[in-house]
XYZ file of N, CA, C and O in Angstrom:
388
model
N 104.043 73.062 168.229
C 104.792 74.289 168.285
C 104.254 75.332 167.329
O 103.696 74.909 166.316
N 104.354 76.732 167.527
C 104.128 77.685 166.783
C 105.190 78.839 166.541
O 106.361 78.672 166.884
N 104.937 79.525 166.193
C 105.413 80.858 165.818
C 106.343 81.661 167.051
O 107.402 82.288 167.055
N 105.596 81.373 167.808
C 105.930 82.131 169.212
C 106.211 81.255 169.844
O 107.190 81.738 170.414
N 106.109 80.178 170.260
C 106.506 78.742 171.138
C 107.079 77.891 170.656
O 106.928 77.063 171.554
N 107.716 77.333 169.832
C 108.631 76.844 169.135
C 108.570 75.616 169.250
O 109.261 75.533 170.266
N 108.136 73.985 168.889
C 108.576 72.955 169.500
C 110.335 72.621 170.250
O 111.359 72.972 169.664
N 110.335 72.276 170.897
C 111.936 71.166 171.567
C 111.566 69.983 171.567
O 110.847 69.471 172.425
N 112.129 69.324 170.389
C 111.580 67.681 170.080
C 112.913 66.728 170.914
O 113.911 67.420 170.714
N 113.102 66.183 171.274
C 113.956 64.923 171.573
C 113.646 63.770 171.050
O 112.467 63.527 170.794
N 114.693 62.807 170.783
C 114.928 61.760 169.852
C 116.121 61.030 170.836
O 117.127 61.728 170.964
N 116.134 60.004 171.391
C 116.777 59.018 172.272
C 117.090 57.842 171.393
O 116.177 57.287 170.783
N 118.295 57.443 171.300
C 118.730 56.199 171.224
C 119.315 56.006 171.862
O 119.755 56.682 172.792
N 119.620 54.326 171.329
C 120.723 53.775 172.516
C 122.342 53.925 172.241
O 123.307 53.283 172.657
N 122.231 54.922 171.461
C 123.621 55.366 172.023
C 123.725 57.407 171.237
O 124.684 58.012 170.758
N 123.064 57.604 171.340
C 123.095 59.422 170.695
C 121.641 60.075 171.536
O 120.688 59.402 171.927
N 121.777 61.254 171.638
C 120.466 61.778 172.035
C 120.573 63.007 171.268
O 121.512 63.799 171.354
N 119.347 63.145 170.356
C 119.406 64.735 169.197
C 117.895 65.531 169.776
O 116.856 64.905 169.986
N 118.021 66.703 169.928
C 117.427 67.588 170.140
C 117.006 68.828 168.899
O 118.019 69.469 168.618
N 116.198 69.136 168.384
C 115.496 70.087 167.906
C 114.978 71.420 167.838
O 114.190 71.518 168.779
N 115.014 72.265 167.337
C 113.632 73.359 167.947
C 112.828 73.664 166.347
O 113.350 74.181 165.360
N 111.267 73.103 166.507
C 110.962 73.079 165.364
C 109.812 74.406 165.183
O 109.321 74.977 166.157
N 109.607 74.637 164.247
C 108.777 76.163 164.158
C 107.992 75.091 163.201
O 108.482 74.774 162.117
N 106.685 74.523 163.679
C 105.394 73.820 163.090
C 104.808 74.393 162.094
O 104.223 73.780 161.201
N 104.954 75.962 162.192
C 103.856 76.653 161.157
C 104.605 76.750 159.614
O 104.152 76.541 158.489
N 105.353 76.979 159.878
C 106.727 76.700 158.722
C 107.142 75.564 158.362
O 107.308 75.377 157.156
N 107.373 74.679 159.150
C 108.027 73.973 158.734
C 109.686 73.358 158.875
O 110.259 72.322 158.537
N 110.069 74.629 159.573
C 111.531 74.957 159.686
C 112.416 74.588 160.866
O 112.538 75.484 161.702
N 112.895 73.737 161.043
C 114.122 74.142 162.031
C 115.007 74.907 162.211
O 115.990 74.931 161.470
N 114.840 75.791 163.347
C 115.509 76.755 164.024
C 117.061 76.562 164.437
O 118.081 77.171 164.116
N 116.794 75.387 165.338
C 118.068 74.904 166.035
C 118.006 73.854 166.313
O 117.026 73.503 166.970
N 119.029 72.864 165.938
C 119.872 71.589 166.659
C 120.874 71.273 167.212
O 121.907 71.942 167.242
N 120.672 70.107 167.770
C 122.258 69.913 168.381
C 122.241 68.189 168.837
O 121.254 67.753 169.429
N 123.189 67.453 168.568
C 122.824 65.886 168.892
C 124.241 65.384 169.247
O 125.257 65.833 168.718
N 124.225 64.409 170.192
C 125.812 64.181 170.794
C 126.499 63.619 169.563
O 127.730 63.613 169.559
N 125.905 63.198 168.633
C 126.827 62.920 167.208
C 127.535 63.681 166.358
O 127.937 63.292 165.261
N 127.716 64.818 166.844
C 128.627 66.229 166.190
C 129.739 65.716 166.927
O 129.880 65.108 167.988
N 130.812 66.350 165.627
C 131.816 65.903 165.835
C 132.772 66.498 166.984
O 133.875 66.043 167.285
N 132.144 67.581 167.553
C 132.968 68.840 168.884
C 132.700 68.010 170.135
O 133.455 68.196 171.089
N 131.188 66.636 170.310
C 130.665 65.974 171.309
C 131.427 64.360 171.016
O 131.816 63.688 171.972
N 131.526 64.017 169.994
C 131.579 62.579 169.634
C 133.095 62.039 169.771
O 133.619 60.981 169.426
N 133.679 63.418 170.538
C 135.034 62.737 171.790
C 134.763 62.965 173.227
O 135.679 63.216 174.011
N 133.843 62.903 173.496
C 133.654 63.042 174.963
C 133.176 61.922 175.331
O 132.200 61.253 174.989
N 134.699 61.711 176.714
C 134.476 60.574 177.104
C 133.782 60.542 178.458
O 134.299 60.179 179.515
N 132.470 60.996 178.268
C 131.579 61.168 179.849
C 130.319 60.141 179.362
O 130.009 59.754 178.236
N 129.735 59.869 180.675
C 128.545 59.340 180.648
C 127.356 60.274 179.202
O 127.253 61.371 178.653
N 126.753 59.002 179.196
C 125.162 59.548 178.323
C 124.848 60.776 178.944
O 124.815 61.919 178.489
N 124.642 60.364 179.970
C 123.835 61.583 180.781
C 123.894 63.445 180.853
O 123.081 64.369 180.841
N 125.633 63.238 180.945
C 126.770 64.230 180.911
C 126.649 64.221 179.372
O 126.923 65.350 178.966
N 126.371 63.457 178.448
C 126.007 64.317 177.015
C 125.174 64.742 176.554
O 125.128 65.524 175.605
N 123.833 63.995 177.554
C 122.594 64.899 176.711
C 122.610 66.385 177.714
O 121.832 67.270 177.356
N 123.326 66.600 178.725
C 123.335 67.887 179.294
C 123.928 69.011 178.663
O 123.606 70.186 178.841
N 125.154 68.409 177.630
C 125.738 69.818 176.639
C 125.198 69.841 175.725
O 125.462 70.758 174.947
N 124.111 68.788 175.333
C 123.443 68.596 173.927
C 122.311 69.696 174.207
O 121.829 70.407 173.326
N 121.900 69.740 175.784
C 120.922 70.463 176.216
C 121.096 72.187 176.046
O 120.258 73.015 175.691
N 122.580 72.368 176.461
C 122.988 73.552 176.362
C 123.226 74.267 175.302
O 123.173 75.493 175.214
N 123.534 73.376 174.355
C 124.197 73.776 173.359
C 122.711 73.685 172.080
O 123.057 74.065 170.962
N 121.429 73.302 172.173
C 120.607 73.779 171.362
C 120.170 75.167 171.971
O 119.925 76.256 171.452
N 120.167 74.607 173.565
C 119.652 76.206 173.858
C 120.209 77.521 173.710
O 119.491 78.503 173.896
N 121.326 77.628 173.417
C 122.389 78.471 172.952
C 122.435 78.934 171.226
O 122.717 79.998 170.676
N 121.935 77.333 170.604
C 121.397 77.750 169.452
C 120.456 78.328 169.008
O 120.414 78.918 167.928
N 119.580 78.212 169.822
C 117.896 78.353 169.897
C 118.015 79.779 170.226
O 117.434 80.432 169.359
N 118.604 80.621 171.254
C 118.610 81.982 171.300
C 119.046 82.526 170.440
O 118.591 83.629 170.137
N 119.990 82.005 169.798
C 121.027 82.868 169.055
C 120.274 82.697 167.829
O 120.856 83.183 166.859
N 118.896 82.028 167.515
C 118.157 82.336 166.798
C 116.408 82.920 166.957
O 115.327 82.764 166.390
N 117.039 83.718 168.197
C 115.968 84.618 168.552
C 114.389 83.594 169.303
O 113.276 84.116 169.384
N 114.644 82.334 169.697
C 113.669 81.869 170.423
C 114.271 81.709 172.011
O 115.399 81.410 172.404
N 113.112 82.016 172.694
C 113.285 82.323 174.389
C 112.196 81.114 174.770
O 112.339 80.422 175.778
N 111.320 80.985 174.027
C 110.323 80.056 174.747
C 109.954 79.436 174.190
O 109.352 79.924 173.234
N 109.986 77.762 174.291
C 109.473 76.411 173.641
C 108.561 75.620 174.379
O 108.417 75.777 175.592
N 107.864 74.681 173.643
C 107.220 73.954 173.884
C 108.008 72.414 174.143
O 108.393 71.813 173.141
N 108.221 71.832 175.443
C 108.789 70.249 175.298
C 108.141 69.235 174.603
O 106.927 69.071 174.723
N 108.966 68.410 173.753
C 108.087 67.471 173.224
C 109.291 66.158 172.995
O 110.174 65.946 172.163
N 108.736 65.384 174.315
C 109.280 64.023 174.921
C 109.268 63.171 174.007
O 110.129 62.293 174.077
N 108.368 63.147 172.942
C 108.014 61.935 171.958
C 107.786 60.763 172.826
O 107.965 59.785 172.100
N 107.571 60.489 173.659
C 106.551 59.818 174.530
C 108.144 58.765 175.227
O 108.286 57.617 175.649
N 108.762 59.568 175.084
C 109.973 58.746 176.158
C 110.082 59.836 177.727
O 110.103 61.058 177.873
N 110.127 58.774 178.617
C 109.563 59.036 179.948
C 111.082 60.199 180.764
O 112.303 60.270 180.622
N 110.102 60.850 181.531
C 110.851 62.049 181.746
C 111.863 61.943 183.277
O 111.482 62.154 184.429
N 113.318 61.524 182.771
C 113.651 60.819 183.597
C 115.094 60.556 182.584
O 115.095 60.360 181.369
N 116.357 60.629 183.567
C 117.687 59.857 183.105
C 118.059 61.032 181.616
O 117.814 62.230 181.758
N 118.410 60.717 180.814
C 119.160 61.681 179.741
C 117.869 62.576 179.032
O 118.223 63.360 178.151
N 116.502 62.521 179.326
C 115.862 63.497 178.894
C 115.530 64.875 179.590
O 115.086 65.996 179.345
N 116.222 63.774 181.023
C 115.527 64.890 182.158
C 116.687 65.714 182.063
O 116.557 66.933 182.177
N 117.960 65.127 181.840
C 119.405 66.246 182.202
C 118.941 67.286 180.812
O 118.549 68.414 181.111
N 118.978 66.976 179.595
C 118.926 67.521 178.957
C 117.647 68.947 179.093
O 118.082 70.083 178.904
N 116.208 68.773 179.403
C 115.786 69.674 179.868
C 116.222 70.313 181.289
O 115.725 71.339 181.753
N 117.046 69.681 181.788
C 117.964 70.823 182.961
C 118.457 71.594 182.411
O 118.529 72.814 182.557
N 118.800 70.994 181.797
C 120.490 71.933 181.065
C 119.956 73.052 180.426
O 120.398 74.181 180.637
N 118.586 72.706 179.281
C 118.498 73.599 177.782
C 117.610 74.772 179.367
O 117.614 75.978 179.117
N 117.104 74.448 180.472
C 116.332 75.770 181.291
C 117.198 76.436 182.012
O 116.849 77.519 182.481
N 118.626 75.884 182.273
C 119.365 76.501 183.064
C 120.366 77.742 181.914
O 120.892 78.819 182.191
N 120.273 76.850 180.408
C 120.803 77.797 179.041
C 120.543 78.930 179.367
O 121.301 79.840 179.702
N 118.954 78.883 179.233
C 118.102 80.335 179.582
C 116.709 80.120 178.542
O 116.016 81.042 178.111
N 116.506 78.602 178.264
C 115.078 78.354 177.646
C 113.877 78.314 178.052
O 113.516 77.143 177.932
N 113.168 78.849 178.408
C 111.739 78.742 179.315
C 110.661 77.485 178.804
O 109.879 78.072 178.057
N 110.339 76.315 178.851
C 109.450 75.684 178.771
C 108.272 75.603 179.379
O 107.459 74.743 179.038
């Protein structure tokens, strides 16, 4: 990620999914969001249905800190089931990858 492209890191376990937006040249995180906040960690929906507000809700962070366009970064977990909702969600926010 850079300056202008921002990383979107994902991090999967078996039971939370946390999302990122990292600015590489800095150092800095921009925006997060992980179903372990306490506004997500009563919702009684599927994984799936949480990494989709986890999705929305960085991308919501992520604008509201002035980034429009990121770079995905899967960390080598396969694109498919709660990574894939979650990049639905953070492009339907209004994140361009």
């Amino acid at each position: 990620g850079t300056s202008d492209r921002p990383r979107l890191a994902v991090f999967r376990s078996n039971r939370h999914i946390y999302a990122q937006v990292i600015d590489d040249a800095t150092g800095r995180t921009l925006a997060a969001a992980s179903s372990g906040e306490a506004e997500l960690r009563s919702g009684t929906g599927t994984k799936t249905e949480e990494a989709k507000v986890v999705g929305r809700l960085v991308a919501e962070r992520a604008r509201s800190a002035g980034v429009d366009r990121v770079v995905f970064d899967r960390a080598g977990f396969r694109y498919h089931g709660r990574i894939k909702s979650l990049a639905d969600a953070a492009r339907e926010a209004g994140l361009e990858f």
